[in-house]
Coordinates of C-alpha atoms and ligand atoms in Angstrom, one line a residue:
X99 CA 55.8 79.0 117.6
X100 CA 57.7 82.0 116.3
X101 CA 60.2 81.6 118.5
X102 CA 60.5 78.0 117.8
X103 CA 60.8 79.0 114.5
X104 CA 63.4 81.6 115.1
X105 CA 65.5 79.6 116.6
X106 CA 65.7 77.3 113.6
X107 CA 66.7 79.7 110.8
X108 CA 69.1 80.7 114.0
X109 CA 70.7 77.4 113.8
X110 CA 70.5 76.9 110.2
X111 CA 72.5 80.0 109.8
X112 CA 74.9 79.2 112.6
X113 CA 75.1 75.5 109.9
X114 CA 75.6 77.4 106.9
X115 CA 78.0 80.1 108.5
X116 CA 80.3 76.8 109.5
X117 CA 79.7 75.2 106.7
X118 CA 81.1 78.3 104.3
X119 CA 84.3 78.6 106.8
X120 CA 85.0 74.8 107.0
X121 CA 84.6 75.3 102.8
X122 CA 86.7 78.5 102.7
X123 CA 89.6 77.1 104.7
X124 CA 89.8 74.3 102.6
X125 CA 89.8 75.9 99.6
X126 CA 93.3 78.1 101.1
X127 CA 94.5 74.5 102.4
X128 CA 94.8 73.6 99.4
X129 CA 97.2 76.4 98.0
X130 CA 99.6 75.2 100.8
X131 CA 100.3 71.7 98.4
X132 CA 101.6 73.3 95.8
X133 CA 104.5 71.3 94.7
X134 CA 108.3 72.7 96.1
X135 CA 110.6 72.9 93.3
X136 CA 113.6 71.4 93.2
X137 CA 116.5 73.2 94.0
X138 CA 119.3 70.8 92.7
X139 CA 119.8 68.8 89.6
X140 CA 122.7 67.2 87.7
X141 CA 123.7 69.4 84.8
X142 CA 122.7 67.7 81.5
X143 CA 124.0 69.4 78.0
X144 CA 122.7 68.4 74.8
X145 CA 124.7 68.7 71.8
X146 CA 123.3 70.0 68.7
X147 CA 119.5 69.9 68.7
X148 CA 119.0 69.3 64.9
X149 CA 121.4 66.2 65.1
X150 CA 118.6 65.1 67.6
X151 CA 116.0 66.3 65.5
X152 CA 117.3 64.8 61.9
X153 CA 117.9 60.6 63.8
X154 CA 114.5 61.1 64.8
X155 CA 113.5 62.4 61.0
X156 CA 115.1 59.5 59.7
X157 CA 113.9 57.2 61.7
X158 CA 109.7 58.7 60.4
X159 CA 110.9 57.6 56.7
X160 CA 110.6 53.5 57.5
X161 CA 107.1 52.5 56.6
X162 CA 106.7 50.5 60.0
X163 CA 102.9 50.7 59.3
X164 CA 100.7 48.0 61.1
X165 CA 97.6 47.7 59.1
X166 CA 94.7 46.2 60.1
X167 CA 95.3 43.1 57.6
X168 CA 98.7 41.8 58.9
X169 CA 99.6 40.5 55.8
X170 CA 99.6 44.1 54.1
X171 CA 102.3 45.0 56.2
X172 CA 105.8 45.8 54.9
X173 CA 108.0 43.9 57.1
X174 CA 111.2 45.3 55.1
X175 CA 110.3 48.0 56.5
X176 CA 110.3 46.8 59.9
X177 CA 113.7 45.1 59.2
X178 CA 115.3 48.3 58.2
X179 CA 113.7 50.3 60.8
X180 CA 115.4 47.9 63.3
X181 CA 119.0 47.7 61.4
X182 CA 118.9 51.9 61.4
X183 CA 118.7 51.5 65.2
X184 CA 121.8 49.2 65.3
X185 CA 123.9 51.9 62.6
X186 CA 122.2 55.2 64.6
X187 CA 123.5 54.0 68.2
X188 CA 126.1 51.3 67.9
X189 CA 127.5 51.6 71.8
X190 CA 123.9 50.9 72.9
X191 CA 124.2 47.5 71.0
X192 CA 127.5 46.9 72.4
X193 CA 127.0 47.5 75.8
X194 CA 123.2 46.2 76.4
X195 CA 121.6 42.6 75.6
X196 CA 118.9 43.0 72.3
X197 CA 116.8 40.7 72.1
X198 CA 114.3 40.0 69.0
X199 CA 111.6 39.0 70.0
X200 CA 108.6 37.5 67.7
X201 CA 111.2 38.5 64.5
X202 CA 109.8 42.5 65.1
X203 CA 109.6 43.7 68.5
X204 CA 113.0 44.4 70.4
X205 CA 113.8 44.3 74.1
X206 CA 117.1 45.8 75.3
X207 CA 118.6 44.4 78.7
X208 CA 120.6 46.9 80.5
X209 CA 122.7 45.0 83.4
X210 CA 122.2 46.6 86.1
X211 CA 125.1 46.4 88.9
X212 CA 122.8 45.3 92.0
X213 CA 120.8 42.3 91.0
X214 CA 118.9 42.6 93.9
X215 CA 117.4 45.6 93.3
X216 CA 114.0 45.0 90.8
X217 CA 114.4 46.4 87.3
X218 CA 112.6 49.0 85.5
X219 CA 110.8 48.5 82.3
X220 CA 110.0 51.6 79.3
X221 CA 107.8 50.8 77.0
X222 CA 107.2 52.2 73.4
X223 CA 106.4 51.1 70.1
X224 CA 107.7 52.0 66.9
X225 CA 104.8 50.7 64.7
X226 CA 102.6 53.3 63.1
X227 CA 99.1 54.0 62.1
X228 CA 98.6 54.2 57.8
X229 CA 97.7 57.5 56.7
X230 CA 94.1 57.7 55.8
X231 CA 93.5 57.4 51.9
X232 CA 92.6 60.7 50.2
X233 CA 94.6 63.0 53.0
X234 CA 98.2 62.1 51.2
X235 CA 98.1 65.8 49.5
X236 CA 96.8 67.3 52.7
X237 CA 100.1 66.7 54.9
X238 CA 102.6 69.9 54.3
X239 CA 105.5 67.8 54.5
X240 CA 105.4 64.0 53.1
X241 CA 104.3 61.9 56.0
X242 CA 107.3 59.7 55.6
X243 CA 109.4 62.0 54.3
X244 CA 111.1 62.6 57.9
X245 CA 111.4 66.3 57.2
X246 CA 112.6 68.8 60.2
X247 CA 111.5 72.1 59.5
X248 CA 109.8 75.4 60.8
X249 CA 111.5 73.9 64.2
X250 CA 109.1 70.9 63.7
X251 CA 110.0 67.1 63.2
X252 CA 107.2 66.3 60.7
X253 CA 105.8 62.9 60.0
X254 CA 103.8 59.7 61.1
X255 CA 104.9 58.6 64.4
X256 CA 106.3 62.1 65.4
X257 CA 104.3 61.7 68.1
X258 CA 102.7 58.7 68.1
X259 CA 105.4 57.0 69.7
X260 CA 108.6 56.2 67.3
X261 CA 109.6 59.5 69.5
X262 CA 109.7 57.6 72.3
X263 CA 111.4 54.9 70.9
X264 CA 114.6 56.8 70.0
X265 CA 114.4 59.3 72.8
X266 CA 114.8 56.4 75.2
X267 CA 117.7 55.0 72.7
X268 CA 119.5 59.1 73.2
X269 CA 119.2 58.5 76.6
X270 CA 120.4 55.0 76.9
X271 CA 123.3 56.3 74.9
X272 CA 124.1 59.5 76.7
X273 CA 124.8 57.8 79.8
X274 CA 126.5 54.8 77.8
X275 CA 129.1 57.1 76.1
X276 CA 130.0 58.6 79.8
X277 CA 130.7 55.0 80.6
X278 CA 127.7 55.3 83.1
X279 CA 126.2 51.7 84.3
X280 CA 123.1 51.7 86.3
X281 CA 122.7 50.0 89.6
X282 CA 119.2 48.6 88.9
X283 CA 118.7 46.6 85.9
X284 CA 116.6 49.1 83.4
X285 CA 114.7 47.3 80.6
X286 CA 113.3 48.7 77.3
X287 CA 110.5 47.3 75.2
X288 CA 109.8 48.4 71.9
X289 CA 106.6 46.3 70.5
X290 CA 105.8 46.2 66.6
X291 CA 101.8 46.0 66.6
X292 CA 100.6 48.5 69.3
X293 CA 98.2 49.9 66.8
X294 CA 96.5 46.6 66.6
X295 CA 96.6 45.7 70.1
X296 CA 100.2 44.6 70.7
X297 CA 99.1 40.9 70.7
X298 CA 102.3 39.8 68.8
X299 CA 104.7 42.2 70.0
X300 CA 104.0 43.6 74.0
X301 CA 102.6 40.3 74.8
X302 CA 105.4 38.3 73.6
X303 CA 108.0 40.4 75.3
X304 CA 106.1 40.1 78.0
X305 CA 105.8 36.6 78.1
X306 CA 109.3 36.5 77.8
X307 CA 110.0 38.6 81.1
X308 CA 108.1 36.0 82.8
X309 CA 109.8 33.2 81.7
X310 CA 112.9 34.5 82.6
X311 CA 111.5 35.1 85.8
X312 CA 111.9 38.6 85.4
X313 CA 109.4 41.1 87.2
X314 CA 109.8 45.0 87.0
X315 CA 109.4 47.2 90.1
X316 CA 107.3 49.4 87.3
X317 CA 106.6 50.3 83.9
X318 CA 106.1 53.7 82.2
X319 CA 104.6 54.2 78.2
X320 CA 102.7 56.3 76.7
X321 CA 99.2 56.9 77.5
X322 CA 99.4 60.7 79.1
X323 CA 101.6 63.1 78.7
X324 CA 101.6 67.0 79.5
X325 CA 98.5 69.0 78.3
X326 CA 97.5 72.8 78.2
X327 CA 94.2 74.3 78.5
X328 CA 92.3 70.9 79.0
X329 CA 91.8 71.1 82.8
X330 CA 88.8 74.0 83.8
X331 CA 90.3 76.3 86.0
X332 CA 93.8 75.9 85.0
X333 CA 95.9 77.8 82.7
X334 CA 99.1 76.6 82.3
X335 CA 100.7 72.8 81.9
X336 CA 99.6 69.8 84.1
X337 CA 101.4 66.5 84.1
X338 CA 99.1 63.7 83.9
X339 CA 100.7 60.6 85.3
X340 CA 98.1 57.3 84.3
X341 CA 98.0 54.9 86.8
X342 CA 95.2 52.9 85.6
X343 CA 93.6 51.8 82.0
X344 CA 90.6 51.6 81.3
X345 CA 89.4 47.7 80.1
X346 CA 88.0 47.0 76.1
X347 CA 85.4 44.8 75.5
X348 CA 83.2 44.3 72.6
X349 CA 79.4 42.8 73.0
X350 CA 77.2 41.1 70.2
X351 CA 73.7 41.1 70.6
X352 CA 71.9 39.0 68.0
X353 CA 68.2 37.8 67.4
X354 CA 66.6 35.4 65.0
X355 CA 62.7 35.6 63.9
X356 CA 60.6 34.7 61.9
X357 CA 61.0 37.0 58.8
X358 CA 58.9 37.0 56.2
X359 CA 56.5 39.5 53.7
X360 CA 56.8 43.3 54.5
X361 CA 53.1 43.3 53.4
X362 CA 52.3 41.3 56.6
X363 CA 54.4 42.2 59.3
X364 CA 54.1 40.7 62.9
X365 CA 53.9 43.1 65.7
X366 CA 57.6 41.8 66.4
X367 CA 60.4 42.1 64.4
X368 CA 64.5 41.1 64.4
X369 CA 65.1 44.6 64.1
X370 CA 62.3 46.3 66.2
X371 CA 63.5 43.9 69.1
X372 CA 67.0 44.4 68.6
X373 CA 66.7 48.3 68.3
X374 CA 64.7 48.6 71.9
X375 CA 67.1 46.1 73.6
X376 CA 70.2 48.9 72.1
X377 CA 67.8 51.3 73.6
X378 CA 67.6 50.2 76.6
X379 CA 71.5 49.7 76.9
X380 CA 71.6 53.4 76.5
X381 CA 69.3 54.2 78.5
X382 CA 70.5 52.1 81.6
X383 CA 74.1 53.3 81.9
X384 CA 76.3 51.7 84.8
X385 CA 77.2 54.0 87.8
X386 CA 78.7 57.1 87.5
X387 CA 81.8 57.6 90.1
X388 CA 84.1 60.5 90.8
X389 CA 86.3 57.7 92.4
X390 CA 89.8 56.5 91.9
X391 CA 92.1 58.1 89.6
X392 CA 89.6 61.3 88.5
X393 CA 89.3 62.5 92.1
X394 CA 93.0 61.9 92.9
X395 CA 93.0 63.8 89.6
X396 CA 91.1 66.6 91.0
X397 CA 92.6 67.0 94.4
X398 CA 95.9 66.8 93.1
X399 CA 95.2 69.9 90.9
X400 CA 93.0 71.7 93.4
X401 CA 96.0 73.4 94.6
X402 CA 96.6 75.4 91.0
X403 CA 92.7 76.0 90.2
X404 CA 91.3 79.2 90.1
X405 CA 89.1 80.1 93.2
X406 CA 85.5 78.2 92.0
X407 CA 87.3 75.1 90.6
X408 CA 89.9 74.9 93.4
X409 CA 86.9 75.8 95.9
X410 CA 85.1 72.3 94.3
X411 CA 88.1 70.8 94.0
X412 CA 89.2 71.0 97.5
X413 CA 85.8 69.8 98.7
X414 CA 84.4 67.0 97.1
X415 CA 83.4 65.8 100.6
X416 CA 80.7 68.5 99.5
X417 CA 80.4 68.4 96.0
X418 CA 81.1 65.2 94.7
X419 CA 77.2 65.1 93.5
X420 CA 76.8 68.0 91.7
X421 CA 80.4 67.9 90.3
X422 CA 79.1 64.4 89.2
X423 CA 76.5 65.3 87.1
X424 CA 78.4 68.5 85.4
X425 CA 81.0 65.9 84.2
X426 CA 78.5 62.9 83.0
X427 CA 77.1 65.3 80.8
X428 CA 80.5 66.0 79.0
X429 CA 81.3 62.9 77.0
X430 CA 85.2 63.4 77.7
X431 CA 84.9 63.8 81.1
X432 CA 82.3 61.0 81.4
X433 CA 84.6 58.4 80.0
X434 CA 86.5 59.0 83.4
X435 CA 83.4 57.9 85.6
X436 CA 81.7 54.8 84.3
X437 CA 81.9 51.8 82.3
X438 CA 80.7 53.5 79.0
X439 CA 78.7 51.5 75.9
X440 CA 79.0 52.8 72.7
X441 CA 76.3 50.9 70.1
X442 CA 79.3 50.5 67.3
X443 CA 77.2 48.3 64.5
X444 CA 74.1 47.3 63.5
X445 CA 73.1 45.0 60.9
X446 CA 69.7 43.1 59.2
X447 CA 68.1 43.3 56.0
X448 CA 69.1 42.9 52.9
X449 CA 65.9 44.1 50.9
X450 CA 63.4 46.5 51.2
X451 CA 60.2 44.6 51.0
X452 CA 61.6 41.6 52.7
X453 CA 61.5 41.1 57.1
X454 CA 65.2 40.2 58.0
X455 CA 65.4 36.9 60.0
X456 CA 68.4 37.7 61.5
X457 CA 69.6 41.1 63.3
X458 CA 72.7 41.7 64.8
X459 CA 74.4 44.6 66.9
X460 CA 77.8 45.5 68.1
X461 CA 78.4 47.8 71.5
X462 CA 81.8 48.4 72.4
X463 CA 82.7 48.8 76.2
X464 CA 85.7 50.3 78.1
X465 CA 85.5 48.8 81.3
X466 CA 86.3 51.5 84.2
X467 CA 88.3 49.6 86.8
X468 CA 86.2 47.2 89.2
X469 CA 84.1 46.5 86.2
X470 CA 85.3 42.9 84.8
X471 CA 83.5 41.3 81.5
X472 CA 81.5 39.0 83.3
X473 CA 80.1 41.9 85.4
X474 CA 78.9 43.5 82.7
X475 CA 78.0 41.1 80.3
X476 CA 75.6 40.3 83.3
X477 CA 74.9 43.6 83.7
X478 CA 73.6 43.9 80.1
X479 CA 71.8 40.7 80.1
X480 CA 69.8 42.1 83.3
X481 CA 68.9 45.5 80.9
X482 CA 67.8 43.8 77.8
X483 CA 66.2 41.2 79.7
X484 CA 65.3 39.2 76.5
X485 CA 65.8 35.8 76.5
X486 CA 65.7 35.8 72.4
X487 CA 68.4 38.2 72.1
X488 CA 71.5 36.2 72.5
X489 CA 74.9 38.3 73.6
X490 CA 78.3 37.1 73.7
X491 CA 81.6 38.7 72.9
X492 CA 81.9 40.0 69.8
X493 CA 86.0 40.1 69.3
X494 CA 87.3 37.8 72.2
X495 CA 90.9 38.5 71.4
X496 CA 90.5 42.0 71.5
X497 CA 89.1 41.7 75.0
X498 CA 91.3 43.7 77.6
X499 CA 90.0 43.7 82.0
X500 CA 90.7 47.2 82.9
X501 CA 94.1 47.2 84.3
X502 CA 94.8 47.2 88.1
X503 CA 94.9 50.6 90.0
X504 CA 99.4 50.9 90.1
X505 CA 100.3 52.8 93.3
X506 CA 100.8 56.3 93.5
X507 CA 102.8 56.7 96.4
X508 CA 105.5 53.9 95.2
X509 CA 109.3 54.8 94.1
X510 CA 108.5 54.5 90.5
X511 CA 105.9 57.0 90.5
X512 CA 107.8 59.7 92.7
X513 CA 110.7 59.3 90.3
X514 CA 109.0 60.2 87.4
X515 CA 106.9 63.3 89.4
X516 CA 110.5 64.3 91.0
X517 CA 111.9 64.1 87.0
X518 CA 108.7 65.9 85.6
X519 CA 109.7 68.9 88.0
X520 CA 113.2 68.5 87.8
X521 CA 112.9 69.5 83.5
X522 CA 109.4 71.7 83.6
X523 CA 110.1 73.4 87.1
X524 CA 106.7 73.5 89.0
X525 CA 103.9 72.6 87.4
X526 CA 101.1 70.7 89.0
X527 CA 101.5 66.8 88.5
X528 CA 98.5 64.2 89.0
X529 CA 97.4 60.8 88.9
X530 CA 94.7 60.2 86.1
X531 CA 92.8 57.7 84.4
X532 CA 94.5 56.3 80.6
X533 CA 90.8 56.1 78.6
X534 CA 92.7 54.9 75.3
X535 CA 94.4 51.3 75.6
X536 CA 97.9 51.2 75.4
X537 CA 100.5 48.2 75.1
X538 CA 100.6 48.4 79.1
X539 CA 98.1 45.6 79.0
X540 CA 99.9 43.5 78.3
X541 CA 102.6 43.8 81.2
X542 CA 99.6 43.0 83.6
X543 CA 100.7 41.0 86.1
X544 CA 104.4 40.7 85.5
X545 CA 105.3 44.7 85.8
X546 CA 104.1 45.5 89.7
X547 CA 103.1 48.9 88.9
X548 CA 102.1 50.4 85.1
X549 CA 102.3 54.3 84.7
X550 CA 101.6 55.9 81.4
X551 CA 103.8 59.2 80.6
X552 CA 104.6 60.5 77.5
X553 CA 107.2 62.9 78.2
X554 CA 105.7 65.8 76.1
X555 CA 103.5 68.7 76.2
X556 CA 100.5 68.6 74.1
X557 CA 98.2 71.4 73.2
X558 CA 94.2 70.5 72.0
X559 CA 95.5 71.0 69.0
X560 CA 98.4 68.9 69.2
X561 CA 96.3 66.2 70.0
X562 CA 94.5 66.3 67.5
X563 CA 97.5 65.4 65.4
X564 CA 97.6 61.7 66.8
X565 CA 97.0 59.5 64.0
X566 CA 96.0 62.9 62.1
X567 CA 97.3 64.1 59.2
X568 CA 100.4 67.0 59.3
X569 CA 101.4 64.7 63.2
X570 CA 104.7 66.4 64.1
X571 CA 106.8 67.4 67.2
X572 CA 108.6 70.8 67.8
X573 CA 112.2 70.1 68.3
X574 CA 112.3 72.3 71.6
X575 CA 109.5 69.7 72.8
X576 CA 111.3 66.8 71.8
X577 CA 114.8 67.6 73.7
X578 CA 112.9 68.1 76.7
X579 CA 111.2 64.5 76.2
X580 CA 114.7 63.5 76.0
X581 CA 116.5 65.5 78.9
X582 CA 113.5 63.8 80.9
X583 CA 114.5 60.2 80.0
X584 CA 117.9 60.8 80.4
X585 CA 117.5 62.3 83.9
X586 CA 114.9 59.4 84.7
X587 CA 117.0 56.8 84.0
X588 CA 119.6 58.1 86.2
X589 CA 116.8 59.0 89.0
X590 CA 115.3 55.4 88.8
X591 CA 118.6 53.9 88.1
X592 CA 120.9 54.8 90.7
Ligands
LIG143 ZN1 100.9 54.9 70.5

């Protein structure tokens, strides 16, 4: 017996002694990926950075605000905003096809020389988020103002994209004024309602594409970008490329009783029934995966972790479980694993003493990839299992299915990697899951891959500037985001 049982903490030993090595050499594996960085590059010079800096001021000052009632929108604004475009880069008008689409959104055509080669399409949009009531006299600088200074661009859509939108117009125009022509047709769309779902703007243009028959190798908008000090274990800057999108879906759950006196309640009432079926919603959360684009996230930064993460990181085989339930419990990192329901509204009653008939509740759902609204609809009729509770879809035309997974190994996406090292050196690059929705959406099905790139870096606190008040963009930030678009379009266009 004691030898028996000898020989059993002998071979669980021998079992954990491989275990720790196979562990170990994984973990210095994984050092070996590190990215090589690239060695030659086309010399790019940028004139005068506050030339940059003061087109993109300017272009902060036009109200393009989409507010949630269209109709208190200042479409003036839009027109001018859209005219300043034409005055600011005149050879980009001359020598590429514009297209107005929907009287607001604008798609520029850029021939390329090989029609056989698929196009590529950037997306951006220059609409902006209003600046909350009450905050006017907190921002430092005048949120339309377009003010550069202390190094910084300052103003509503700094960031948030109309950045974008001209960064991509200094690039088309670089190459334009050296009398450059790409070989592959390259296609920018700027949308005008983004902030309210791009329905009339990316949708349209989209539409459009398809009608002409027209269907990118790839698209790249905003959606990620490059962030500091948001990834445990790492330091330094990591560039998130999103290759997927998380779905939107909003759910109403309603029920009708009785009613009646508060002095004589029944044991069951609208709002007792409604508030244990929300209960049970949040109690009954869908699956939690570390699958798809937060693993690849993971093992494509395991090589720049310190020891514990990358010793995780490079062995999810192993720790997939536990590293699981760390991140459900961190309502960021969550987001990134399931379908998540958020209980958004909840109304009955309307006095005091007096049983509501009627009780109604809203819970809005990003759909993880996989997850479609029918699944889940299903999935929450099975939880509340209440056949008086009716749920249907509380804003259909808000409804977006997650997007498709785009694929990380295809031209597009190692053009934009190869660019990101090519302008930051070598810093780590990985795939990773878009949680916000973005105007991408809407090219579903006509672009064949979607990636979602901002081309700046972001601190926490920078982020917290999107659709915040004092939103701006350091200038030395901004060049980059335009030395990366201009060295991108010659990467993806050649
Ligand atoms: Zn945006």
């Amino acid at each position: 017996m004691k030898r028996y049982f000898i020989r059993t903490v002998q071979v669980a030993l021998l079992f954990i002694l491989i275990l720790a090595c196979v562990v170990l050499f994984r973990t210095e594996q994984a050092r070996w990926k590190k990215a090589v960085s690239v060695q030659k590059k086309e010399p790019i010079s940028l004139a005068d950075k506050q030339e940059y800096a003061h087109r993109l001021g300017k272009a902060l000052t036009f109200k393009t605000i989409s507010y949630q009632e269209e109709e208190n929108n200042k479409w003036e604004e839009y027109k001018n905003f859209i005219k300043y475009l034409e005055e600011t880069f005149p050879q980009v008008h001359l020598t590429l096809k514009r297209d107005i689409v929907n009287e607001h959104s604008l798609l520029f055509t850029w021939e390329g020389k090989n029609p056989s080669l698929p196009p590529a399409l950037f997306l951006a949009h220059y609409d902006v988020v209003p600046v909350e009531e009450g905050t006017e006299n907190q921002w430092k600088y005048p949120p339309f103002g377009g003010v550069v200074a202390e190094e910084y661009i300052w103003g509503r859509g700094a960031i948030d994209v109309k950045c974008s939108v001209i960064a991509l117009l200094e690039s088309v125009n670089y190459w334009v004024q050296q009398g450059y022509q790409p070989e592959r047709t390259l296609l920018f769309a700027f949308g005008h309602d983004e902030e309210v779902g791009g329905r009339k703007g990316a949708k349209k243009i989209a539409e459009l594409l398809k009608e002409r028959g027209i269907s990118p190798e790839f698209s790249l908008d905003e959606g990620m970008a490059i962030n500091e000090g948001i990834i445990p274990g790492i330091d330094g800057p990591v560039a998130l490329i999103g290759v997927a999108e998380k779905g939107y879906l909003s759910l109403e759950l309603s029920i009708s009783t009785q009613g009646g006196h508060s002095s004589t309640p029944s044991d069951e009432t609208s709002i007792g029934l409604l508030a244990s079926a929300i209960c049970k919603i949040e109690q009954n959360l869908m699956p939690a995966k570390l699958a798809g684009p937060i693993r690849w996230m993971l093992e494509d930064l395991s090589p720049y972790m310190n020891f514990p993460m990358r010793m995780v990181c490079s062995n999810l085989w192993l720790f997939d479980k536990v590293l699981t339930r760390v991140f459900a419990s961190i309502p960021s990192a969550n987001a990134a694993l399931r379908t998540t329901f958020a209980p958004t509204l909840f109304h009955a009653g309307e006095k005091e003493n007096v049983l509501p008939t009627h009780a109604y509740a809203v819970v809005n759902i990003r759909m993880l990839s996989g997850d479609t609204t029918e699944k889940v609809t299903e999935y929450i009729r099975k939880i509340v299992n209440d056949k008086r509770i009716e749920i249907k879809e509380f804003s259909p035309e808000k409804t977006d299915e997650a997007s498709p997974i785009s694929d990380r190994n295809a031209e597009g996406y190692k053009a934009i990697a190869h660019t990101i090292h090519e302008v930051w050196g070598n810093i780590p690059v990985a795939s990773a899951l878009t949680l916000g929705g973005t105007d991408s959406v809407n090219y579903v099905g006509v672009a064949k891959n979607l990636y979602r790139f901002q081309p700046l870096k972001f601190t926490k606190e920078d982020l917290e500037l999107i659709h915040g008040t004092n939103e701006r963009l350091h200038v030395d930030n901004y060049m980059k985001g335009i030395e990366f678009f201009i060295r991108l379009l010659k990467n993806v266009g050649k």
